[in-house]
Short mmCIF file of C-alpha atoms and ligand atoms in Angstrom, two decimals:
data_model
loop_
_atom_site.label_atom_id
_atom_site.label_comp_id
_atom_site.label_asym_id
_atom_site.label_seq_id
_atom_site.Cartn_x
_atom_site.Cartn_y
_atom_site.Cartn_z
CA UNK I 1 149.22 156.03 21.08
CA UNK I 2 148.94 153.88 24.37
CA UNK I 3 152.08 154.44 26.56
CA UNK I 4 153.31 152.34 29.20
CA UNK I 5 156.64 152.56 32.03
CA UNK I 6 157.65 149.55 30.33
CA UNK I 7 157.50 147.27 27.65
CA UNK I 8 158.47 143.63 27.31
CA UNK I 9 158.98 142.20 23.98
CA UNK I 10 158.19 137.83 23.80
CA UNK I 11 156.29 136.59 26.99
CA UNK I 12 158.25 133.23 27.01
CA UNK I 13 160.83 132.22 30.07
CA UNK I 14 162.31 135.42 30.69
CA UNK I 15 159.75 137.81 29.29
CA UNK I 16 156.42 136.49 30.95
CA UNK I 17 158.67 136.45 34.33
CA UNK I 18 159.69 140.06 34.36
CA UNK I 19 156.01 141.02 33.36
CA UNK I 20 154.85 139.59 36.61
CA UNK I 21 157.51 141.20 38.60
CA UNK I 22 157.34 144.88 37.06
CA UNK I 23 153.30 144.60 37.50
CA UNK I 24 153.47 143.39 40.83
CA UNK I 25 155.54 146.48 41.76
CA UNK I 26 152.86 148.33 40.66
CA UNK I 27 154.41 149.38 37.07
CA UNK I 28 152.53 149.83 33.91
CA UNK I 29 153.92 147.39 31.68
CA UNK I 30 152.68 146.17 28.20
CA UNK I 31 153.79 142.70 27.23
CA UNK I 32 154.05 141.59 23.43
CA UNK I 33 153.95 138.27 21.86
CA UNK I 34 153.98 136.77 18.45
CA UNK I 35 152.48 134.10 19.34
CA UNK I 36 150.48 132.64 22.79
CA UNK I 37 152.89 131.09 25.31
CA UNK I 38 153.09 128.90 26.23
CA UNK I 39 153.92 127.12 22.73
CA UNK I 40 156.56 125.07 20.54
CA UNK I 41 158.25 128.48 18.50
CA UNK I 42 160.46 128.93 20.94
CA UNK I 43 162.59 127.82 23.57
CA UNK I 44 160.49 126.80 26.42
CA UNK I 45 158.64 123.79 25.05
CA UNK I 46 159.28 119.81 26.14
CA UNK I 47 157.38 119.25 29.41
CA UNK I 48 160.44 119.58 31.60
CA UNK I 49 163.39 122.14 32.84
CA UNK I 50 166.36 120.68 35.22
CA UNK I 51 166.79 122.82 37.72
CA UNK I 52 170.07 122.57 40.45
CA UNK I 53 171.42 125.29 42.37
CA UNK I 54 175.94 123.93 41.88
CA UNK I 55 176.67 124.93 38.63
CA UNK I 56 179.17 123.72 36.72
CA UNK I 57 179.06 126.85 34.01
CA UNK I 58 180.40 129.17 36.95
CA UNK I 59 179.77 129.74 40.50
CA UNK I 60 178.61 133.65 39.20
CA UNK I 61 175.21 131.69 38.97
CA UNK I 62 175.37 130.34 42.55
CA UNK I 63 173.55 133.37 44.31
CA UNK I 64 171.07 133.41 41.24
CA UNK I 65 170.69 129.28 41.40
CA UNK I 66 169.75 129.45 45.43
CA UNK I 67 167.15 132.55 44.89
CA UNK I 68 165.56 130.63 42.03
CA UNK I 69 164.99 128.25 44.38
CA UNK I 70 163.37 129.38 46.65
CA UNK I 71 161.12 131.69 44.29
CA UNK I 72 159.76 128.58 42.36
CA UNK I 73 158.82 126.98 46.32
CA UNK I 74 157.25 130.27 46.89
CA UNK I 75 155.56 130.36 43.44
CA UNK I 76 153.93 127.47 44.18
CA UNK I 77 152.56 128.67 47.37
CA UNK I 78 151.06 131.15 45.56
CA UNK I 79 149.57 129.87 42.43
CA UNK I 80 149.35 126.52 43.92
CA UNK I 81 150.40 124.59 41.14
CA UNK I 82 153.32 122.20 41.02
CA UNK I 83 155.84 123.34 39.49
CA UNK I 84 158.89 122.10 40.86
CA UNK I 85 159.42 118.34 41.87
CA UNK I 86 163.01 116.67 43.15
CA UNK I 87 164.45 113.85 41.40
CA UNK I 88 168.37 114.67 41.92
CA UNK I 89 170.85 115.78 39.34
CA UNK I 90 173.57 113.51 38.50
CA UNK I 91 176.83 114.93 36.58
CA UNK I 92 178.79 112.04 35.34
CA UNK I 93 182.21 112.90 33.58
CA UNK I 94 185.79 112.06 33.44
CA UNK I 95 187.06 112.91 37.26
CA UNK I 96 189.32 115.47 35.73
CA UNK I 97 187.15 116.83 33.02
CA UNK I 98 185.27 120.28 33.22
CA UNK I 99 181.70 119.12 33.79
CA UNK I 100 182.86 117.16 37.21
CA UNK I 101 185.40 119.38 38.49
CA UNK I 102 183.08 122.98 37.64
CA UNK I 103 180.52 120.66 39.77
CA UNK I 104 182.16 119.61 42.34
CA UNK I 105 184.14 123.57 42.67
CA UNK I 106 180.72 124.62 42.56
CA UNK I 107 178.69 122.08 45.23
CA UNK I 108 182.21 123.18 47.67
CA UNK I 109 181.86 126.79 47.21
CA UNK I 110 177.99 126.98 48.00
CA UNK I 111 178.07 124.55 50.35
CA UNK I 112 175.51 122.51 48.51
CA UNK I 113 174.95 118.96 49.66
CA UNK I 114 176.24 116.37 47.22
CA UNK I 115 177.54 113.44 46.85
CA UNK I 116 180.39 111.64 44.99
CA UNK I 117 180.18 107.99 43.71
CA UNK I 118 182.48 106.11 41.11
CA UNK I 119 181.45 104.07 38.01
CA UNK I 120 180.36 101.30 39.57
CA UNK I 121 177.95 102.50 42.80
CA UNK I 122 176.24 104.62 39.66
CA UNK I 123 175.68 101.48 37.73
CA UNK I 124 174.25 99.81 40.89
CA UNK I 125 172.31 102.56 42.19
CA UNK I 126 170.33 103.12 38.52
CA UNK I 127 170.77 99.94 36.69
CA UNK I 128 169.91 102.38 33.44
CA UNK I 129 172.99 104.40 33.39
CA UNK I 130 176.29 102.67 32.57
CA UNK I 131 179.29 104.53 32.86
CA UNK I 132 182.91 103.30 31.97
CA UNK I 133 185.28 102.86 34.98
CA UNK I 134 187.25 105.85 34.03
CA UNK I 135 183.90 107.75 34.62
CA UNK I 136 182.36 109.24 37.91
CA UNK I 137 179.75 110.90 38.89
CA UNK I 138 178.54 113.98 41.51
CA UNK I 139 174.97 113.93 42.93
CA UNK I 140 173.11 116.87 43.74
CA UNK I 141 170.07 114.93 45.58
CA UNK I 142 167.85 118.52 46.33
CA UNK I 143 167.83 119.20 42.45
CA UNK I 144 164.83 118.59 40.15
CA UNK I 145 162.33 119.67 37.12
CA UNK I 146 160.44 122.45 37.03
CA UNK I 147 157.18 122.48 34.07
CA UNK I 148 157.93 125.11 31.83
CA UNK I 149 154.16 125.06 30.11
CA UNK I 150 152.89 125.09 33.78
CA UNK I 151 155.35 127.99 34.84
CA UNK I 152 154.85 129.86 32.03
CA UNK I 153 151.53 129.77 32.25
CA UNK I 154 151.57 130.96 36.10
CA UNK I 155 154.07 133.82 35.38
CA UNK I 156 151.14 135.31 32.62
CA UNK I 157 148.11 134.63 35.18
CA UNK I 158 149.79 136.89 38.09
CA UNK I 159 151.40 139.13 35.37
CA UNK I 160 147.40 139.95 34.41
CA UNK I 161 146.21 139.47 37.57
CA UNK I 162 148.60 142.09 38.85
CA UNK I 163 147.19 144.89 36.16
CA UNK I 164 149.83 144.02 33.29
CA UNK I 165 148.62 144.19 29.61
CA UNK I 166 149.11 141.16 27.52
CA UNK I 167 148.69 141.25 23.96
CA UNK I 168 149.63 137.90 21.85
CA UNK I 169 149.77 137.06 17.98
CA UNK I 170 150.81 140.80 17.78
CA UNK I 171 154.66 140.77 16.24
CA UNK I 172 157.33 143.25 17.09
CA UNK I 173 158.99 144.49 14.21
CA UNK I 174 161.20 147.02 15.40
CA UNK I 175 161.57 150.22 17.81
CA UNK I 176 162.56 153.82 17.06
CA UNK I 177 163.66 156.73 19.45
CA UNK I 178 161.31 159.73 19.85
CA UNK I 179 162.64 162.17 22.28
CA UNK I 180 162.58 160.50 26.05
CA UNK I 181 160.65 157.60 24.49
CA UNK I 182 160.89 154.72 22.23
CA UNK I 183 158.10 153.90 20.28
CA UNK I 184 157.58 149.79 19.75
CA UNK I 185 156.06 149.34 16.46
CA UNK I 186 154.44 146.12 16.09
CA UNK I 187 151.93 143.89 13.21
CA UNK I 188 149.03 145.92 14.99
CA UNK I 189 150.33 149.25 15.46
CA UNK I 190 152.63 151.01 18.09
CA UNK I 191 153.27 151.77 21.60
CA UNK I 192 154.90 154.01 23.54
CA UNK I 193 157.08 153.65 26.72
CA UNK I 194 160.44 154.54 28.71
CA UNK I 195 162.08 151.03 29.09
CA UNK I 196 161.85 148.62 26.45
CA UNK I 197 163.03 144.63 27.23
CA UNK I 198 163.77 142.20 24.39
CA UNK I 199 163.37 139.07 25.65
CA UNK I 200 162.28 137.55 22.46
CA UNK I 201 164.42 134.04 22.75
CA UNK I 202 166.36 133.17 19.51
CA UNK I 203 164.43 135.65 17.84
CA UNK I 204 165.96 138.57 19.43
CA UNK I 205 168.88 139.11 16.88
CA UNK I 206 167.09 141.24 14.62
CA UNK I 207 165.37 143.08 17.22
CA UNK I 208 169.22 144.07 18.76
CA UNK I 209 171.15 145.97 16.40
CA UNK I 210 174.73 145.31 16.93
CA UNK I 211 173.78 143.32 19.94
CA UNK I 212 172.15 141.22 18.25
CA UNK I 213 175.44 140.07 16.42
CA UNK I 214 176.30 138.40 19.64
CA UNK I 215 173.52 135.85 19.47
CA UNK I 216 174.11 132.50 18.14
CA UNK I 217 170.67 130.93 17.82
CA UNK I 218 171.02 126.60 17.44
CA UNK I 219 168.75 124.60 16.54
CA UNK I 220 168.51 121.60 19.30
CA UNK I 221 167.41 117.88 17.92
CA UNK I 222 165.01 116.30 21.18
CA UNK I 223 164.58 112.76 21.33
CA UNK I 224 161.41 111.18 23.47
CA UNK I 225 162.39 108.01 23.89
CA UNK I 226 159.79 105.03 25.37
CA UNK I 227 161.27 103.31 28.34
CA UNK I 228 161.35 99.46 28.54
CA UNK I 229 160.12 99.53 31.95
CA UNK I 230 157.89 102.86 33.33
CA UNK I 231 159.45 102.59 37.29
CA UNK I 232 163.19 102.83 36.31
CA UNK I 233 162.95 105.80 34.43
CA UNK I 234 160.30 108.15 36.42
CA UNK I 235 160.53 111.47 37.93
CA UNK I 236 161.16 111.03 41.75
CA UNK I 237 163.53 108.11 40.66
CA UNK I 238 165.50 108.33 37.39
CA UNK I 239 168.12 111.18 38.20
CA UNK I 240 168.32 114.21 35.87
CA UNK I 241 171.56 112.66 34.10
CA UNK I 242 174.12 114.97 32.21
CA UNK I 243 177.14 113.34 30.68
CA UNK I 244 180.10 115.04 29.81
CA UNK I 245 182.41 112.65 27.67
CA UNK I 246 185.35 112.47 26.05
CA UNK I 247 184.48 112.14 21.99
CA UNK I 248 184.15 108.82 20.63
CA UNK I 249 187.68 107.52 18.46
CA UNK I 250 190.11 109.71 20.62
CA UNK I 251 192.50 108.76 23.72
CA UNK I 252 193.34 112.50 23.62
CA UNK I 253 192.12 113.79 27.36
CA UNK I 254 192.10 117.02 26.14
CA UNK I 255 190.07 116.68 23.29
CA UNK I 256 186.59 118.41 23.16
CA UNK I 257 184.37 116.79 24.97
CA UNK I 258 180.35 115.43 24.02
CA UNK I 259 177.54 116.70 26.01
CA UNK I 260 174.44 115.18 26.44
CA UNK I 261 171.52 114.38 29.04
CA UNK I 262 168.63 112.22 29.75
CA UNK I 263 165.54 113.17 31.91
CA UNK I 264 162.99 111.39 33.70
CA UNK I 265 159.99 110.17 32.19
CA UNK I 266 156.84 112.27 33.70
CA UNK I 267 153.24 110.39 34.22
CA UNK I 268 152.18 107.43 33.02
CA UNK I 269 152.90 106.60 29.23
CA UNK I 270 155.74 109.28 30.04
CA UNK I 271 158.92 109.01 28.05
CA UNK I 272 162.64 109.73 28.68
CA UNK I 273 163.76 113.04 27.31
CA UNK I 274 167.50 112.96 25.79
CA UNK I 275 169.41 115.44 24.33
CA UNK I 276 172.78 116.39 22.63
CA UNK I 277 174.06 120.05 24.90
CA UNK I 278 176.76 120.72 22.36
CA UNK I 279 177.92 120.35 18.74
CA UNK I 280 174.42 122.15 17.38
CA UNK I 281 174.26 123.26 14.44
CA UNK I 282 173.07 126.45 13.25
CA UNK I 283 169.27 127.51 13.15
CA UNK I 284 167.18 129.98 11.92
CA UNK I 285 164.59 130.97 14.48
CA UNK I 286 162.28 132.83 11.72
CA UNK I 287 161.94 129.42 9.96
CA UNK I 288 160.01 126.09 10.90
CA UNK I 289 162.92 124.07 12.18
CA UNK I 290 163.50 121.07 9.76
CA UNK I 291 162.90 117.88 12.15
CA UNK I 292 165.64 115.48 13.63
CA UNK I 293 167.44 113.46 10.37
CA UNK I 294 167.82 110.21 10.38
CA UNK I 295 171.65 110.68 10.91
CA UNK I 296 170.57 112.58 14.00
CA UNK I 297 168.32 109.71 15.42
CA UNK I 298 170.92 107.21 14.65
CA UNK I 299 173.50 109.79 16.63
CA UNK I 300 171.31 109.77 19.85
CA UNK I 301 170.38 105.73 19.36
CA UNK I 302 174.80 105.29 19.46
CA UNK I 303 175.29 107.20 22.55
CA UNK I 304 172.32 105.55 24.21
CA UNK I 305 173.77 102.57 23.05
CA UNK I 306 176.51 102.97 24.96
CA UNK I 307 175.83 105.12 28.11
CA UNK I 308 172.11 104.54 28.91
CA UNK I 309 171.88 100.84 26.86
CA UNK I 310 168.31 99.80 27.94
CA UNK I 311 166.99 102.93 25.90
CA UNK I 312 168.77 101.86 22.18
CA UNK I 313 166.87 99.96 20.58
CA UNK I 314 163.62 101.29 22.51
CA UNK I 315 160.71 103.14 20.07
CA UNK I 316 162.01 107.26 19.70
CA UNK I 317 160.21 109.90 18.24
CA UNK I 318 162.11 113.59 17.86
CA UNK I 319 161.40 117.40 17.94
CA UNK I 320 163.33 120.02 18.22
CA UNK I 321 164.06 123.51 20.83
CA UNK I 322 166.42 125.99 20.24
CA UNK I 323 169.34 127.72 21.91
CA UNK I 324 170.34 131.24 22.10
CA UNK I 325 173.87 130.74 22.77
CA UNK I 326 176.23 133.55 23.52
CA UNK I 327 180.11 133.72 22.29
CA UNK I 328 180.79 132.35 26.03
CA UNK I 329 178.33 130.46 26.79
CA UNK I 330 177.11 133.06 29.56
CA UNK I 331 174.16 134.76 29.87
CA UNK I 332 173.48 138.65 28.44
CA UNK I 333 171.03 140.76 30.59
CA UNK I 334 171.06 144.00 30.50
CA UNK I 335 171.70 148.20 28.90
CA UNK I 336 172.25 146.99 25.11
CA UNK I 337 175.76 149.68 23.84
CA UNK I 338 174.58 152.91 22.98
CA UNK I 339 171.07 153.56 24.53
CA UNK I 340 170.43 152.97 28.26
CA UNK I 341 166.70 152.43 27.97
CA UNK I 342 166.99 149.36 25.48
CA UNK I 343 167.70 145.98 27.94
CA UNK I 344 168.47 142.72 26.54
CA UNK I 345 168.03 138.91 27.55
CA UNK I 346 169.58 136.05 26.29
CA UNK I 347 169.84 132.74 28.10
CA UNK I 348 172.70 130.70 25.99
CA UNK I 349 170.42 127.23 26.46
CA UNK I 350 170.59 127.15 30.21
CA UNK I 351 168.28 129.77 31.72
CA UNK I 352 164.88 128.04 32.43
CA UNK I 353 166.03 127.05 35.83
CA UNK I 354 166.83 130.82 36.96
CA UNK I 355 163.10 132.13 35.28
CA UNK I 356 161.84 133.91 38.86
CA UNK I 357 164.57 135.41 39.49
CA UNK I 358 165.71 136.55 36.49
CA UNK I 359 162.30 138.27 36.46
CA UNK I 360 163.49 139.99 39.29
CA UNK I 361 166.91 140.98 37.77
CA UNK I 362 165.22 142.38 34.56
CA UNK I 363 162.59 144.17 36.75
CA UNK I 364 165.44 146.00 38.47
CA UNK I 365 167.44 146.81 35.71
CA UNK I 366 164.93 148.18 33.49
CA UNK I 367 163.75 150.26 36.81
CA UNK I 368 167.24 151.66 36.76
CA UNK I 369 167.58 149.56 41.06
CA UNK I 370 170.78 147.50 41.86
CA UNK I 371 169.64 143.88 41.26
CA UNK I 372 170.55 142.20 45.02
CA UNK I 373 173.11 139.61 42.61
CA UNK I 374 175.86 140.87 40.82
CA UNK I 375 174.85 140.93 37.34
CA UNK I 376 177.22 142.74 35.70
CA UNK I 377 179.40 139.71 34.86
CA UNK I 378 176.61 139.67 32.29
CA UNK I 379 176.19 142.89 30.46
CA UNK I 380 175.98 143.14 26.93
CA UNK I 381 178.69 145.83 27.87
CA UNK I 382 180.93 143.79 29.44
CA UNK I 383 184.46 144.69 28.85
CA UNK I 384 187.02 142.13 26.99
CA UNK I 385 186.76 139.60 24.63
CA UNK I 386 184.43 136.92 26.12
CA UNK I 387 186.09 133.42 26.78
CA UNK I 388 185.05 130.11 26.10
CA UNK I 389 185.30 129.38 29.51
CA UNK I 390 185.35 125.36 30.38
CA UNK I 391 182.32 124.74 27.45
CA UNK I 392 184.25 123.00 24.46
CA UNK I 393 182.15 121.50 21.34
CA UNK I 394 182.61 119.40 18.66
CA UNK I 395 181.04 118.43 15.75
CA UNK I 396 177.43 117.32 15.33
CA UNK I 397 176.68 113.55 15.69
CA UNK I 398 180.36 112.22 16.27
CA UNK I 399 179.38 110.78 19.53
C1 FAD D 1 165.75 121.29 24.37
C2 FAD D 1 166.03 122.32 25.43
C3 FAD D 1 166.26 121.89 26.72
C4 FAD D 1 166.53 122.83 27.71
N1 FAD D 1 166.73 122.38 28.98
C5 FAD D 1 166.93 123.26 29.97
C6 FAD D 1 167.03 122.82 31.30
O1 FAD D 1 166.93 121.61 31.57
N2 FAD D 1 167.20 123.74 32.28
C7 FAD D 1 167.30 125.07 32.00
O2 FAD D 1 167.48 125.86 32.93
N3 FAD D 1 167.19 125.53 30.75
C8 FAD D 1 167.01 124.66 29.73
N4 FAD D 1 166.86 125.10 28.45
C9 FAD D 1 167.02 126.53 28.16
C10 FAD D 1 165.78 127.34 28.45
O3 FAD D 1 164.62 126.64 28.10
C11 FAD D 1 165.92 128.65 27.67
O4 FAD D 1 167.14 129.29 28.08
C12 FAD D 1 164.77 129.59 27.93
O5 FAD D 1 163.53 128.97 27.73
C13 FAD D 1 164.89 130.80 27.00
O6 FAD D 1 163.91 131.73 27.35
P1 FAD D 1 163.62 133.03 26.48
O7 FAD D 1 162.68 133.84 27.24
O8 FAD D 1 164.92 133.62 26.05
O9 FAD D 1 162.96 132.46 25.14
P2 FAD D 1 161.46 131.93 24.90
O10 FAD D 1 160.95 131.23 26.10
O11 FAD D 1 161.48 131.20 23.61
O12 FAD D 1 160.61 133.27 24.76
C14 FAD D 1 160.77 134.16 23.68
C15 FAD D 1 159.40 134.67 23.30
O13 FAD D 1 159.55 135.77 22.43
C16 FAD D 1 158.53 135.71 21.47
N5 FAD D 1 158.96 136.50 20.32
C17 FAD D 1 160.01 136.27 19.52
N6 FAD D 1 160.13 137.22 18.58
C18 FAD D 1 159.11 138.07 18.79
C19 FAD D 1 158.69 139.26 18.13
N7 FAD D 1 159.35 139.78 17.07
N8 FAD D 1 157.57 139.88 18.57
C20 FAD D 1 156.88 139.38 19.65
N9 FAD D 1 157.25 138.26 20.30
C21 FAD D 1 158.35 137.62 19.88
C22 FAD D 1 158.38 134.23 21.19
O14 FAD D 1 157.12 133.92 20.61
C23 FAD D 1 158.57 133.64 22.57
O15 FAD D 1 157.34 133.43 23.22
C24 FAD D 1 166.57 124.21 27.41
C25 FAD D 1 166.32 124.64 26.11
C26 FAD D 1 166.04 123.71 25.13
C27 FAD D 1 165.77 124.18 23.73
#
């Protein structure tokens, strides 16, 4: 039986990233895929990623958001491919609501240039967008897309190039513990090795144990969506656009709030990405996803209606991503309860952005270093019942 330091179960976002990190440190690692990443099983599919460094889900991500960063800029310089281009990242929300406030708390804290603008200078700066008056908005200009084929793709090329072994359309069924090692046994046989990552996306659950309880996977309805007129709406112009509202038919401030976003259209014949972030419903990640409903279409086609009007009535066709959401919305990276050689990732439908350096993280932890971030906040150990934090949902297509 082959044996290896390490091996890394899914080469998607986080999986393909710590592959390239634990080779280039000279490890012997064995990657495993189901299928051949980049594809659309998973999910890392849909052309585009935001990527910001203030972050409204907790300034615990600030170090992370900053080294990100500056890994993609260097990534670039190495592969040279593009993979990260600015367009800005606009968070529009009641002034008092959690998406502008966690913003705005976290732009202060990291010192991250931004800027603040009311209703109206957002309607006149991008004719598209048309917030209510008891809406505003907070700019992070130095934000952007990264290309998650494209990345993807880069993190497997220097993975190999850097002596990993990649094996794809193999399938991990399960691991065991035999003595100091754990044996991964997979559609095409096993493997041996000390560490063992699963970083297999919404399929991890089964792959977990009692960890795997945690994981919530959702099944996310995307909406491509043909813009009236191509300038208005590309990247370098159109502002990643996330909307936090208050739910349609209540006066209630406190009620749970919608979540959505819109992204810029990419090349020519591009179209605008949009999105509901919250109210998903269940899905089951070891089942073709059923495609976007009607009701689901009409759902987006309302809220464009009324936040981002020029898109309505424009022609839409749908897919769909999932999430692997957490009970709070956080992250999960690292020692699964019970066996210190077993590591875990799960990125709660936010972790594209961080990919580098979470391939650093998981490198370290799984080579028993410190990581140079904290990371502890997000150990499937972590003490306490997790919180919801500021993240609120509702119900699916009430918006
Ligand atoms: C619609 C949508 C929009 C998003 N937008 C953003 C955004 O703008 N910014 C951002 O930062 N994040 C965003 N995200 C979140 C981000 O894309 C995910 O958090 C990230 O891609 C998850 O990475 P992963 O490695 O956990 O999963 P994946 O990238 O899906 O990788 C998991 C891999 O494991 C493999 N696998 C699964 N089971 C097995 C098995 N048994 N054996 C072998 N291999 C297996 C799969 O084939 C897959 O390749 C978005 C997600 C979606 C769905």
């Amino acid at each position: 039986m082959r044996s290896y330091d390490v091996i890394v179960v899914g080469l998607g976002t986080a999986g393909s990233a710590a592959c390239m990190t634990l080779a280039r440190r000279g490890v012997s690692v064995l990657g495993v895929d189901m299928f051949r990443p980049p594809h659309t099983m998973g999910s890392h599919h849909g052309r585009s990623r935001s990527v910001r460094r203030a972050y409204l889900e907790g300034s615990v991500y600030l170090p992370m958001a900053r080294r990100a960063w500056d890994l993609w800029r260097r990534l670039e310089t190495d592969s040279g491919e593009r993979l990260l281009v600015t367009t800005g990242n606009l968070t529009i929300g009641p002034p008092d609501g959690p998406a502008l406030t966690g913003f705005l708390a976290s732009a202060r804290t990291g010192g991250i240039p931004h800027e603040c603008l009311s209703a109206a200078q957002i309607r006149k700066r991008w004719p598209p967008l048309a917030p209510s008056d008891d809406l505003a908005g907070g700019l992070e200009k130095e934000a952007g897309i990264v290309f998650p084929e494209t990345c993807i793709r880069v993190f497997l090329r220097m993975a190999e190039a850097s002596g990993a072994t990649l094996h794809t359309d193999e399938r991990v069924a399960g691991w065991t513990i035999e003595g100091e090692a754990i044996k991964v046994h997979t559609s095409l046989g096993s493997y041996s090795a000390g560490r063992v990552l699963i970083a297999a996306g919404a399929r991890s659950g089964r792959l977990l144990g009692d960890t795997g309880a945690m994981l919530s996977p959702k099944r996310v309805p995307v909406h491509w969506i043909e813009p009236p007129d191509a300038a208005g709406y590309a990247l370098g112009t159109f502002p990643v656009n996330f909307w936090q509202v208050p739910t349609e038919g209540t006066d209630d401030p406190h009620a749970p709030h919608r979540e959505f976003y819109a992204l810029p259209a990419i090349g020519p014949g591009g179209r605008v990405k949009a999105a509901f972030h919250n109210g998903l419903a269940d899905g089951d990640p070891h089942h073709p996803a059923p495609p976007a409903s009607a009701g689901e279409v009409a759902a987006i086609r309302r809220t464009l209606a009324r936040f981002l009007p020029p898109l309505s009535g424009q022609p839409i066709t749908s897919d769909t991503c999932m999430y692997t959401l957490t009970p709070d919305h956080h992250f999960l990276m690292g020692a699964i309860p019970g066996n210190d050689n077993v590591f875990a990732v799960a990125l709660a439908g936010h972790g594209f952005k961080f990919a580098p350096v979470l391939g650093e993280i998981l490198a370290d932890l799984v080579q028993g270093r410190s990581p140079a971030v904290d990371v502890s906040f997000f150990s499937p150990r972590r003490p306490g019942k997790p919180s919801f934090d500021n993240r609120q949902t509702t119900a699916q297509g009430t918006q």
